[in-house]
Amino acid sequence: MKHHLPALPADYFFASSPDLLATASSAAILSTTNPAWTKTLGFAPAELSGKKLIELFPKCDHKAATAALKIAVNSQSETTFSGHCRCQDGTFRYIDWSFCGKEDVLYLRGCDNTKRRQETGAFERSLRLQSAHLELMQAPDLGIDGLLNKALEQIIAVTLSELGFLFLYDELQKDFVLHAWSKSVLQA
């Protein structure tokens, strides 16, 4: 006995997708958006209809986004772009986009990867911190100067800073003075 599932209309998939789906003109002016745009970015469909997609990207992403959109329109093939997209409240989400042009229509799909990118960043910071802690705990008896040098090196490694530190230690007074320096200044 075969079970037949009822056919679902194409608009069901459009409406129920967690990804940002949209159609736009070849000039990337939005015409139709699915409910995920409201859930993810906070914009009502009426706020997006007629809006240029590029207006949702920060200026630093305009060049790359424009290039990807032009490729999709001109080559009639799929192109991808990853970058920030402005939410209605002014915050930004990190979206991985796929653009595909067909005749005079541009089809858009965006996947919100903000959480994954934040978790990856937090995990990497945690690993750097654990590594720095282990390095300090396993350091041989370096004396106060050596230990301070090692600790400051680890601070730089954990923070990914290009700033460094110089310190002067006065043995008689058991006091030290810490000075900040920049690697780029010392290399000049």
Short mmCIF file of N, CA and C in Angstrom, two decimals:
data_model
loop_
_atom_site.label_atom_id
_atom_site.label_comp_id
_atom_site.label_asym_id
_atom_site.label_seq_id
_atom_site.Cartn_x
_atom_site.Cartn_y
_atom_site.Cartn_z
N MET A 1 0.85 -1.17 0.00
CA MET A 1 0.00 0.00 0.00
C MET A 1 0.89 1.24 0.00
N LYS A 2 0.71 2.09 -0.96
CA LYS A 2 1.49 3.31 -1.07
C LYS A 2 0.76 4.46 -0.40
N HIS A 3 1.57 5.27 0.29
CA HIS A 3 1.00 6.48 0.88
C HIS A 3 1.38 7.66 0.00
N HIS A 4 0.44 8.45 -0.34
CA HIS A 4 0.69 9.63 -1.16
C HIS A 4 0.54 10.86 -0.30
N LEU A 5 1.57 11.65 -0.32
CA LEU A 5 1.50 12.92 0.40
C LEU A 5 0.84 13.95 -0.50
N PRO A 6 0.04 14.80 0.09
CA PRO A 6 -0.58 15.82 -0.76
C PRO A 6 0.50 16.79 -1.26
N ALA A 7 0.32 17.26 -2.45
CA ALA A 7 1.26 18.22 -3.03
C ALA A 7 1.13 19.54 -2.28
N LEU A 8 2.26 20.11 -1.97
CA LEU A 8 2.26 21.40 -1.30
C LEU A 8 2.57 22.49 -2.32
N PRO A 9 1.87 23.58 -2.23
CA PRO A 9 2.15 24.66 -3.18
C PRO A 9 3.54 25.26 -2.92
N ALA A 10 4.14 25.78 -3.97
CA ALA A 10 5.49 26.35 -3.87
C ALA A 10 5.54 27.47 -2.84
N ASP A 11 4.47 28.23 -2.70
CA ASP A 11 4.49 29.34 -1.76
C ASP A 11 4.55 28.86 -0.30
N TYR A 12 4.18 27.59 -0.05
CA TYR A 12 4.32 27.03 1.30
C TYR A 12 5.80 27.00 1.70
N PHE A 13 6.66 26.54 0.80
CA PHE A 13 8.10 26.48 1.07
C PHE A 13 8.68 27.88 1.25
N PHE A 14 8.21 28.81 0.44
CA PHE A 14 8.67 30.19 0.52
C PHE A 14 8.29 30.78 1.89
N ALA A 15 7.06 30.55 2.31
CA ALA A 15 6.57 31.13 3.56
C ALA A 15 7.14 30.46 4.80
N SER A 16 7.45 29.17 4.72
CA SER A 16 7.87 28.44 5.92
C SER A 16 9.38 28.31 6.08
N SER A 17 10.16 28.77 5.12
CA SER A 17 11.61 28.64 5.20
C SER A 17 12.21 29.52 6.30
N PRO A 18 13.16 28.98 7.06
CA PRO A 18 13.84 29.82 8.07
C PRO A 18 14.88 30.74 7.42
N ASP A 19 15.23 30.47 6.15
CA ASP A 19 16.17 31.33 5.43
C ASP A 19 15.45 32.55 4.89
N LEU A 20 16.22 33.61 4.71
CA LEU A 20 15.69 34.82 4.09
C LEU A 20 15.56 34.54 2.59
N LEU A 21 14.35 34.54 2.08
CA LEU A 21 14.12 34.33 0.66
C LEU A 21 13.46 35.57 0.09
N ALA A 22 13.86 35.92 -1.13
CA ALA A 22 13.29 37.13 -1.74
C ALA A 22 13.47 37.09 -3.25
N THR A 23 12.65 37.88 -3.91
CA THR A 23 12.85 38.17 -5.32
C THR A 23 13.11 39.67 -5.41
N ALA A 24 13.88 40.02 -6.43
CA ALA A 24 14.22 41.43 -6.63
C ALA A 24 14.38 41.69 -8.13
N SER A 25 14.40 42.95 -8.48
CA SER A 25 14.66 43.31 -9.87
C SER A 25 16.13 43.10 -10.16
N SER A 26 16.52 43.21 -11.41
CA SER A 26 17.94 43.06 -11.76
C SER A 26 18.78 44.19 -11.16
N ALA A 27 18.13 45.26 -10.69
CA ALA A 27 18.83 46.35 -10.00
C ALA A 27 18.86 46.10 -8.49
N ALA A 28 18.48 44.90 -8.07
CA ALA A 28 18.47 44.47 -6.66
C ALA A 28 17.50 45.29 -5.81
N ILE A 29 16.38 45.65 -6.40
CA ILE A 29 15.30 46.32 -5.66
C ILE A 29 14.33 45.22 -5.23
N LEU A 30 14.16 45.07 -3.93
CA LEU A 30 13.34 43.98 -3.39
C LEU A 30 11.88 44.11 -3.80
N SER A 31 11.27 42.97 -4.14
CA SER A 31 9.85 42.98 -4.45
C SER A 31 9.07 42.07 -3.51
N THR A 32 9.55 40.83 -3.34
CA THR A 32 8.85 39.88 -2.47
C THR A 32 9.83 39.33 -1.45
N THR A 33 9.40 39.29 -0.20
CA THR A 33 10.23 38.70 0.87
C THR A 33 9.37 37.72 1.66
N ASN A 34 10.02 36.74 2.25
CA ASN A 34 9.27 35.77 3.06
C ASN A 34 9.26 36.22 4.54
N PRO A 35 8.48 35.56 5.38
CA PRO A 35 8.37 35.95 6.80
C PRO A 35 9.69 35.88 7.58
N ALA A 36 10.68 35.12 7.10
CA ALA A 36 11.97 35.04 7.80
C ALA A 36 12.65 36.42 7.88
N TRP A 37 12.38 37.31 6.94
CA TRP A 37 12.96 38.66 6.98
C TRP A 37 12.45 39.40 8.23
N THR A 38 11.18 39.23 8.54
CA THR A 38 10.61 39.88 9.73
C THR A 38 11.17 39.24 10.99
N LYS A 39 11.22 37.91 11.02
CA LYS A 39 11.72 37.20 12.19
C LYS A 39 13.21 37.48 12.44
N THR A 40 14.01 37.51 11.39
CA THR A 40 15.46 37.64 11.53
C THR A 40 15.91 39.10 11.63
N LEU A 41 15.36 39.94 10.76
CA LEU A 41 15.83 41.33 10.69
C LEU A 41 14.85 42.36 11.26
N GLY A 42 13.61 41.95 11.48
CA GLY A 42 12.63 42.85 12.09
C GLY A 42 11.87 43.74 11.13
N PHE A 43 12.12 43.63 9.83
CA PHE A 43 11.42 44.46 8.85
C PHE A 43 10.11 43.81 8.43
N ALA A 44 9.06 44.61 8.35
CA ALA A 44 7.80 44.15 7.80
C ALA A 44 7.95 44.10 6.28
N PRO A 45 7.21 43.22 5.60
CA PRO A 45 7.31 43.15 4.14
C PRO A 45 7.14 44.51 3.44
N ALA A 46 6.22 45.31 3.93
CA ALA A 46 5.98 46.62 3.31
C ALA A 46 7.19 47.55 3.43
N GLU A 47 7.98 47.39 4.49
CA GLU A 47 9.19 48.21 4.66
C GLU A 47 10.28 47.82 3.67
N LEU A 48 10.26 46.57 3.21
CA LEU A 48 11.30 46.08 2.32
C LEU A 48 10.94 46.21 0.85
N SER A 49 9.66 46.16 0.53
CA SER A 49 9.23 46.24 -0.86
C SER A 49 9.66 47.58 -1.46
N GLY A 50 10.40 47.51 -2.56
CA GLY A 50 10.89 48.72 -3.22
C GLY A 50 12.23 49.23 -2.69
N LYS A 51 12.76 48.58 -1.65
CA LYS A 51 14.04 48.99 -1.07
C LYS A 51 15.19 48.30 -1.80
N LYS A 52 16.27 49.05 -2.04
CA LYS A 52 17.46 48.44 -2.64
C LYS A 52 18.14 47.57 -1.59
N LEU A 53 18.47 46.34 -1.97
CA LEU A 53 19.11 45.40 -1.05
C LEU A 53 20.40 46.00 -0.48
N ILE A 54 21.16 46.69 -1.30
CA ILE A 54 22.45 47.25 -0.89
C ILE A 54 22.30 48.20 0.29
N GLU A 55 21.13 48.81 0.46
CA GLU A 55 20.88 49.74 1.58
C GLU A 55 20.90 49.02 2.93
N LEU A 56 20.75 47.69 2.92
CA LEU A 56 20.76 46.93 4.16
C LEU A 56 22.16 46.53 4.60
N PHE A 57 23.15 46.75 3.72
CA PHE A 57 24.53 46.39 4.03
C PHE A 57 25.30 47.60 4.52
N PRO A 58 26.24 47.42 5.46
CA PRO A 58 27.09 48.54 5.86
C PRO A 58 27.98 48.94 4.68
N LYS A 59 28.42 50.18 4.66
CA LYS A 59 29.23 50.70 3.54
C LYS A 59 30.45 49.83 3.25
N CYS A 60 31.06 49.26 4.30
CA CYS A 60 32.26 48.45 4.09
C CYS A 60 31.98 47.20 3.27
N ASP A 61 30.72 46.76 3.17
CA ASP A 61 30.36 45.57 2.40
C ASP A 61 29.79 45.90 1.02
N HIS A 62 29.57 47.19 0.72
CA HIS A 62 28.92 47.57 -0.54
C HIS A 62 29.65 47.06 -1.77
N LYS A 63 30.97 47.24 -1.80
CA LYS A 63 31.74 46.88 -3.00
C LYS A 63 31.62 45.38 -3.30
N ALA A 64 31.83 44.54 -2.29
CA ALA A 64 31.77 43.08 -2.48
C ALA A 64 30.34 42.64 -2.82
N ALA A 65 29.34 43.21 -2.15
CA ALA A 65 27.95 42.82 -2.40
C ALA A 65 27.53 43.24 -3.81
N THR A 66 27.91 44.44 -4.20
CA THR A 66 27.58 44.92 -5.55
C THR A 66 28.21 44.03 -6.61
N ALA A 67 29.45 43.64 -6.41
CA ALA A 67 30.14 42.75 -7.37
C ALA A 67 29.42 41.41 -7.47
N ALA A 68 29.03 40.82 -6.34
CA ALA A 68 28.33 39.53 -6.36
C ALA A 68 26.97 39.65 -7.04
N LEU A 69 26.26 40.74 -6.79
CA LEU A 69 24.96 40.95 -7.42
C LEU A 69 25.11 41.11 -8.94
N LYS A 70 26.13 41.85 -9.37
CA LYS A 70 26.35 42.05 -10.81
C LYS A 70 26.67 40.72 -11.50
N ILE A 71 27.49 39.90 -10.86
CA ILE A 71 27.82 38.59 -11.43
C ILE A 71 26.55 37.76 -11.59
N ALA A 72 25.71 37.75 -10.57
CA ALA A 72 24.47 36.96 -10.62
C ALA A 72 23.56 37.45 -11.75
N VAL A 73 23.45 38.75 -11.91
CA VAL A 73 22.57 39.31 -12.94
C VAL A 73 23.15 39.08 -14.33
N ASN A 74 24.43 39.37 -14.49
CA ASN A 74 25.05 39.29 -15.83
C ASN A 74 25.31 37.87 -16.31
N SER A 75 25.68 36.98 -15.40
CA SER A 75 26.02 35.62 -15.83
C SER A 75 24.84 34.66 -15.72
N GLN A 76 23.76 35.11 -15.09
CA GLN A 76 22.59 34.26 -14.88
C GLN A 76 22.96 32.99 -14.12
N SER A 77 23.96 33.10 -13.25
CA SER A 77 24.37 31.94 -12.44
C SER A 77 24.41 32.36 -10.97
N GLU A 78 24.54 31.38 -10.11
CA GLU A 78 24.53 31.64 -8.67
C GLU A 78 25.88 32.19 -8.21
N THR A 79 25.82 33.20 -7.38
CA THR A 79 27.02 33.73 -6.72
C THR A 79 26.72 33.84 -5.24
N THR A 80 27.77 33.89 -4.46
CA THR A 80 27.60 33.97 -3.00
C THR A 80 28.31 35.20 -2.46
N PHE A 81 27.85 35.61 -1.31
CA PHE A 81 28.41 36.76 -0.61
C PHE A 81 28.11 36.57 0.88
N SER A 82 29.08 36.85 1.73
CA SER A 82 28.86 36.79 3.18
C SER A 82 29.19 38.16 3.76
N GLY A 83 28.30 38.65 4.59
CA GLY A 83 28.54 39.95 5.21
C GLY A 83 27.45 40.31 6.19
N HIS A 84 27.55 41.52 6.70
CA HIS A 84 26.59 42.01 7.68
C HIS A 84 25.36 42.57 6.99
N CYS A 85 24.23 42.42 7.64
CA CYS A 85 22.97 42.96 7.14
C CYS A 85 22.31 43.70 8.30
N ARG A 86 21.88 44.92 8.01
CA ARG A 86 21.29 45.77 9.06
C ARG A 86 19.88 45.30 9.40
N CYS A 87 19.61 45.24 10.70
CA CYS A 87 18.27 44.93 11.20
C CYS A 87 17.49 46.23 11.33
N GLN A 88 16.20 46.09 11.50
CA GLN A 88 15.34 47.26 11.64
C GLN A 88 15.70 48.10 12.85
N ASP A 89 16.21 47.47 13.92
CA ASP A 89 16.58 48.20 15.14
C ASP A 89 18.00 48.80 15.08
N GLY A 90 18.68 48.65 13.92
CA GLY A 90 20.00 49.24 13.75
C GLY A 90 21.16 48.30 14.04
N THR A 91 20.88 47.15 14.63
CA THR A 91 21.94 46.17 14.87
C THR A 91 22.23 45.43 13.56
N PHE A 92 23.23 44.57 13.59
CA PHE A 92 23.58 43.82 12.39
C PHE A 92 23.60 42.32 12.67
N ARG A 93 23.25 41.56 11.66
CA ARG A 93 23.33 40.09 11.68
C ARG A 93 24.31 39.70 10.59
N TYR A 94 24.99 38.56 10.76
CA TYR A 94 25.92 38.08 9.74
C TYR A 94 25.18 37.07 8.87
N ILE A 95 25.05 37.40 7.59
CA ILE A 95 24.25 36.60 6.66
C ILE A 95 25.13 36.05 5.54
N ASP A 96 24.96 34.77 5.24
CA ASP A 96 25.58 34.16 4.07
C ASP A 96 24.53 34.17 2.96
N TRP A 97 24.83 34.87 1.86
CA TRP A 97 23.87 35.07 0.78
C TRP A 97 24.19 34.21 -0.44
N SER A 98 23.15 33.83 -1.15
CA SER A 98 23.25 33.25 -2.49
C SER A 98 22.36 34.10 -3.38
N PHE A 99 22.92 34.55 -4.50
CA PHE A 99 22.17 35.35 -5.46
C PHE A 99 22.14 34.59 -6.78
N CYS A 100 20.99 34.59 -7.43
CA CYS A 100 20.89 33.93 -8.73
C CYS A 100 19.97 34.76 -9.63
N GLY A 101 20.49 35.13 -10.79
CA GLY A 101 19.70 35.90 -11.74
C GLY A 101 19.07 35.00 -12.78
N LYS A 102 17.87 35.32 -13.15
CA LYS A 102 17.16 34.59 -14.21
C LYS A 102 16.31 35.61 -14.95
N GLU A 103 16.72 35.88 -16.20
CA GLU A 103 16.10 36.93 -17.01
C GLU A 103 16.21 38.25 -16.25
N ASP A 104 15.11 38.90 -15.92
CA ASP A 104 15.18 40.19 -15.22
C ASP A 104 14.86 40.06 -13.74
N VAL A 105 14.91 38.84 -13.20
CA VAL A 105 14.58 38.60 -11.79
C VAL A 105 15.83 38.11 -11.07
N LEU A 106 16.01 38.60 -9.89
CA LEU A 106 17.10 38.18 -9.03
C LEU A 106 16.48 37.41 -7.87
N TYR A 107 16.95 36.19 -7.64
CA TYR A 107 16.47 35.37 -6.55
C TYR A 107 17.52 35.39 -5.45
N LEU A 108 17.08 35.62 -4.22
CA LEU A 108 17.99 35.78 -3.09
C LEU A 108 17.68 34.75 -2.01
N ARG A 109 18.74 34.21 -1.42
CA ARG A 109 18.59 33.35 -0.24
C ARG A 109 19.67 33.76 0.74
N GLY A 110 19.26 34.06 1.97
CA GLY A 110 20.20 34.43 3.02
C GLY A 110 20.06 33.53 4.22
N CYS A 111 21.19 33.07 4.73
CA CYS A 111 21.21 32.19 5.91
C CYS A 111 21.88 32.95 7.06
N ASP A 112 21.17 33.15 8.15
CA ASP A 112 21.71 33.88 9.31
C ASP A 112 22.72 33.00 10.05
N ASN A 113 23.97 33.41 10.01
CA ASN A 113 25.03 32.66 10.69
C ASN A 113 25.65 33.46 11.83
N THR A 114 24.93 34.42 12.35
CA THR A 114 25.44 35.27 13.42
C THR A 114 25.82 34.45 14.64
N LYS A 115 24.93 33.59 15.10
CA LYS A 115 25.18 32.82 16.32
C LYS A 115 26.39 31.90 16.16
N ARG A 116 26.47 31.22 15.01
CA ARG A 116 27.60 30.32 14.77
C ARG A 116 28.92 31.08 14.77
N ARG A 117 28.93 32.26 14.15
CA ARG A 117 30.16 33.05 14.10
C ARG A 117 30.53 33.56 15.49
N GLN A 118 29.52 33.93 16.30
CA GLN A 118 29.80 34.37 17.67
C GLN A 118 30.34 33.22 18.51
N GLU A 119 29.74 32.04 18.36
CA GLU A 119 30.19 30.88 19.13
C GLU A 119 31.61 30.49 18.73
N THR A 120 31.91 30.55 17.44
CA THR A 120 33.25 30.23 16.96
C THR A 120 34.26 31.20 17.54
N GLY A 121 33.92 32.48 17.55
CA GLY A 121 34.81 33.50 18.11
C GLY A 121 35.03 33.29 19.60
N ALA A 122 33.96 32.97 20.33
CA ALA A 122 34.08 32.74 21.78
C ALA A 122 34.92 31.50 22.05
N PHE A 123 34.74 30.47 21.24
CA PHE A 123 35.51 29.24 21.41
C PHE A 123 37.00 29.50 21.16
N GLU A 124 37.30 30.26 20.11
CA GLU A 124 38.71 30.58 19.80
C GLU A 124 39.34 31.41 20.93
N ARG A 125 38.59 32.38 21.47
CA ARG A 125 39.10 33.18 22.59
C ARG A 125 39.36 32.30 23.81
N SER A 126 38.45 31.35 24.06
CA SER A 126 38.60 30.44 25.19
C SER A 126 39.86 29.59 25.03
N LEU A 127 40.11 29.10 23.82
CA LEU A 127 41.31 28.31 23.57
C LEU A 127 42.58 29.14 23.79
N ARG A 128 42.58 30.38 23.33
CA ARG A 128 43.75 31.25 23.53
C ARG A 128 43.99 31.49 25.02
N LEU A 129 42.91 31.69 25.78
CA LEU A 129 43.04 31.92 27.22
C LEU A 129 43.56 30.68 27.93
N GLN A 130 43.04 29.51 27.59
CA GLN A 130 43.51 28.27 28.21
C GLN A 130 44.98 28.01 27.88
N SER A 131 45.35 28.27 26.64
CA SER A 131 46.73 28.08 26.22
C SER A 131 47.66 29.02 26.97
N ALA A 132 47.25 30.28 27.14
CA ALA A 132 48.06 31.25 27.87
C ALA A 132 48.21 30.84 29.33
N HIS A 133 47.13 30.38 29.94
CA HIS A 133 47.17 29.95 31.35
C HIS A 133 48.13 28.77 31.51
N LEU A 134 48.03 27.80 30.61
CA LEU A 134 48.90 26.63 30.66
C LEU A 134 50.37 27.04 30.48
N GLU A 135 50.61 27.93 29.56
CA GLU A 135 51.97 28.42 29.30
C GLU A 135 52.57 29.07 30.56
N LEU A 136 51.76 29.85 31.25
CA LEU A 136 52.25 30.51 32.47
C LEU A 136 52.46 29.51 33.60
N MET A 137 51.57 28.54 33.71
CA MET A 137 51.69 27.56 34.79
C MET A 137 52.90 26.64 34.59
N GLN A 138 53.27 26.40 33.34
CA GLN A 138 54.39 25.51 33.06
C GLN A 138 55.72 26.25 32.91
N ALA A 139 55.68 27.56 33.06
CA ALA A 139 56.91 28.34 32.91
C ALA A 139 57.88 28.00 34.05
N PRO A 140 59.14 27.82 33.72
CA PRO A 140 60.13 27.55 34.77
C PRO A 140 60.27 28.79 35.66
N ASP A 141 60.97 28.64 36.76
CA ASP A 141 61.18 29.77 37.66
C ASP A 141 61.98 30.84 36.91
N LEU A 142 61.28 31.89 36.52
CA LEU A 142 61.88 32.93 35.68
C LEU A 142 62.28 34.17 36.48
N GLY A 143 61.92 34.20 37.73
CA GLY A 143 62.12 35.43 38.50
C GLY A 143 61.02 36.42 38.14
N ILE A 144 60.98 37.52 38.85
CA ILE A 144 59.90 38.50 38.65
C ILE A 144 59.95 39.10 37.26
N ASP A 145 61.13 39.44 36.76
CA ASP A 145 61.25 40.03 35.42
C ASP A 145 60.77 39.04 34.35
N GLY A 146 61.24 37.82 34.44
CA GLY A 146 60.86 36.81 33.45
C GLY A 146 59.39 36.49 33.49
N LEU A 147 58.84 36.39 34.71
CA LEU A 147 57.42 36.09 34.85
C LEU A 147 56.57 37.22 34.29
N LEU A 148 56.95 38.47 34.57
CA LEU A 148 56.21 39.60 34.02
C LEU A 148 56.28 39.61 32.49
N ASN A 149 57.47 39.36 31.97
CA ASN A 149 57.61 39.29 30.51
C ASN A 149 56.69 38.23 29.92
N LYS A 150 56.72 37.05 30.52
CA LYS A 150 55.91 35.93 30.04
C LYS A 150 54.42 36.26 30.16
N ALA A 151 54.00 36.84 31.28
CA ALA A 151 52.59 37.20 31.47
C ALA A 151 52.15 38.23 30.43
N LEU A 152 52.99 39.22 30.18
CA LEU A 152 52.62 40.24 29.19
C LEU A 152 52.57 39.65 27.78
N GLU A 153 53.46 38.74 27.46
CA GLU A 153 53.41 38.06 26.17
C GLU A 153 52.09 37.30 26.01
N GLN A 154 51.66 36.66 27.08
CA GLN A 154 50.41 35.89 27.02
C GLN A 154 49.19 36.81 26.91
N ILE A 155 49.25 37.97 27.57
CA ILE A 155 48.16 38.95 27.45
C ILE A 155 48.03 39.38 26.00
N ILE A 156 49.16 39.64 25.37
CA ILE A 156 49.15 40.05 23.96
C ILE A 156 48.58 38.92 23.10
N ALA A 157 48.96 37.68 23.37
CA ALA A 157 48.47 36.54 22.60
C ALA A 157 46.96 36.35 22.77
N VAL A 158 46.46 36.50 23.98
CA VAL A 158 45.04 36.30 24.25
C VAL A 158 44.20 37.40 23.62
N THR A 159 44.66 38.63 23.70
CA THR A 159 43.88 39.76 23.19
C THR A 159 44.11 40.01 21.72
N LEU A 160 45.06 39.31 21.10
CA LEU A 160 45.43 39.53 19.71
C LEU A 160 45.84 40.97 19.46
N SER A 161 46.42 41.56 20.46
CA SER A 161 46.82 42.96 20.40
C SER A 161 48.14 43.10 19.66
N GLU A 162 48.30 44.24 19.03
CA GLU A 162 49.59 44.57 18.43
C GLU A 162 50.34 45.52 19.35
N LEU A 163 49.76 45.76 20.50
CA LEU A 163 50.43 46.59 21.49
C LEU A 163 51.25 45.69 22.39
N GLY A 164 52.33 46.19 22.85
CA GLY A 164 53.16 45.44 23.78
C GLY A 164 53.46 46.32 24.98
N PHE A 165 54.29 45.84 25.86
CA PHE A 165 54.57 46.56 27.08
C PHE A 165 56.05 46.49 27.41
N LEU A 166 56.56 47.56 27.97
CA LEU A 166 57.91 47.58 28.54
C LEU A 166 57.74 47.89 30.02
N PHE A 167 58.52 47.27 30.83
CA PHE A 167 58.44 47.62 32.25
C PHE A 167 59.85 47.78 32.79
N LEU A 168 59.92 48.63 33.78
CA LEU A 168 61.17 48.86 34.51
C LEU A 168 60.95 48.40 35.93
N TYR A 169 61.85 47.56 36.43
CA TYR A 169 61.69 47.01 37.77
C TYR A 169 62.82 47.51 38.65
N ASP A 170 62.44 48.08 39.77
CA ASP A 170 63.41 48.59 40.74
C ASP A 170 63.55 47.54 41.85
N GLU A 171 64.69 46.82 41.86
CA GLU A 171 64.92 45.75 42.84
C GLU A 171 64.92 46.26 44.27
N LEU A 172 65.49 47.44 44.50
CA LEU A 172 65.59 47.96 45.85
C LEU A 172 64.23 48.31 46.43
N GLN A 173 63.40 48.94 45.61
CA GLN A 173 62.08 49.35 46.11
C GLN A 173 60.99 48.31 45.85
N LYS A 174 61.36 47.24 45.17
CA LYS A 174 60.40 46.19 44.82
C LYS A 174 59.17 46.79 44.12
N ASP A 175 59.44 47.60 43.12
CA ASP A 175 58.40 48.33 42.41
C ASP A 175 58.69 48.27 40.91
N PHE A 176 57.64 48.26 40.09
CA PHE A 176 57.90 48.32 38.65
C PHE A 176 56.96 49.34 38.01
N VAL A 177 57.41 49.89 36.89
CA VAL A 177 56.64 50.86 36.11
C VAL A 177 56.39 50.20 34.76
N LEU A 178 55.14 50.23 34.32
CA LEU A 178 54.74 49.60 33.08
C LEU A 178 54.52 50.67 32.01
N HIS A 179 55.13 50.49 30.85
CA HIS A 179 54.97 51.41 29.72
C HIS A 179 54.41 50.63 28.54
N ALA A 180 53.44 51.23 27.84
CA ALA A 180 52.90 50.60 26.63
C ALA A 180 53.75 51.01 25.44
N TRP A 181 53.89 50.12 24.48
CA TRP A 181 54.59 50.44 23.24
C TRP A 181 53.89 49.71 22.11
N SER A 182 54.10 50.18 20.94
CA SER A 182 53.49 49.57 19.77
C SER A 182 54.58 48.93 18.93
N LYS A 183 54.32 47.71 18.47
CA LYS A 183 55.31 47.04 17.62
C LYS A 183 55.63 47.88 16.40
N SER A 184 54.61 48.54 15.83
CA SER A 184 54.85 49.32 14.63
C SER A 184 55.76 50.51 14.90
N VAL A 185 55.72 51.06 16.11
CA VAL A 185 56.62 52.17 16.46
C VAL A 185 58.05 51.66 16.59
N LEU A 186 58.23 50.50 17.21
CA LEU A 186 59.58 49.96 17.40
C LEU A 186 60.17 49.48 16.07
N GLN A 187 59.35 49.08 15.12
CA GLN A 187 59.87 48.61 13.85
C GLN A 187 60.28 49.76 12.94
N ALA A 188 59.82 50.95 13.23
CA ALA A 188 60.14 52.12 12.37
C ALA A 188 61.57 52.56 12.54
#
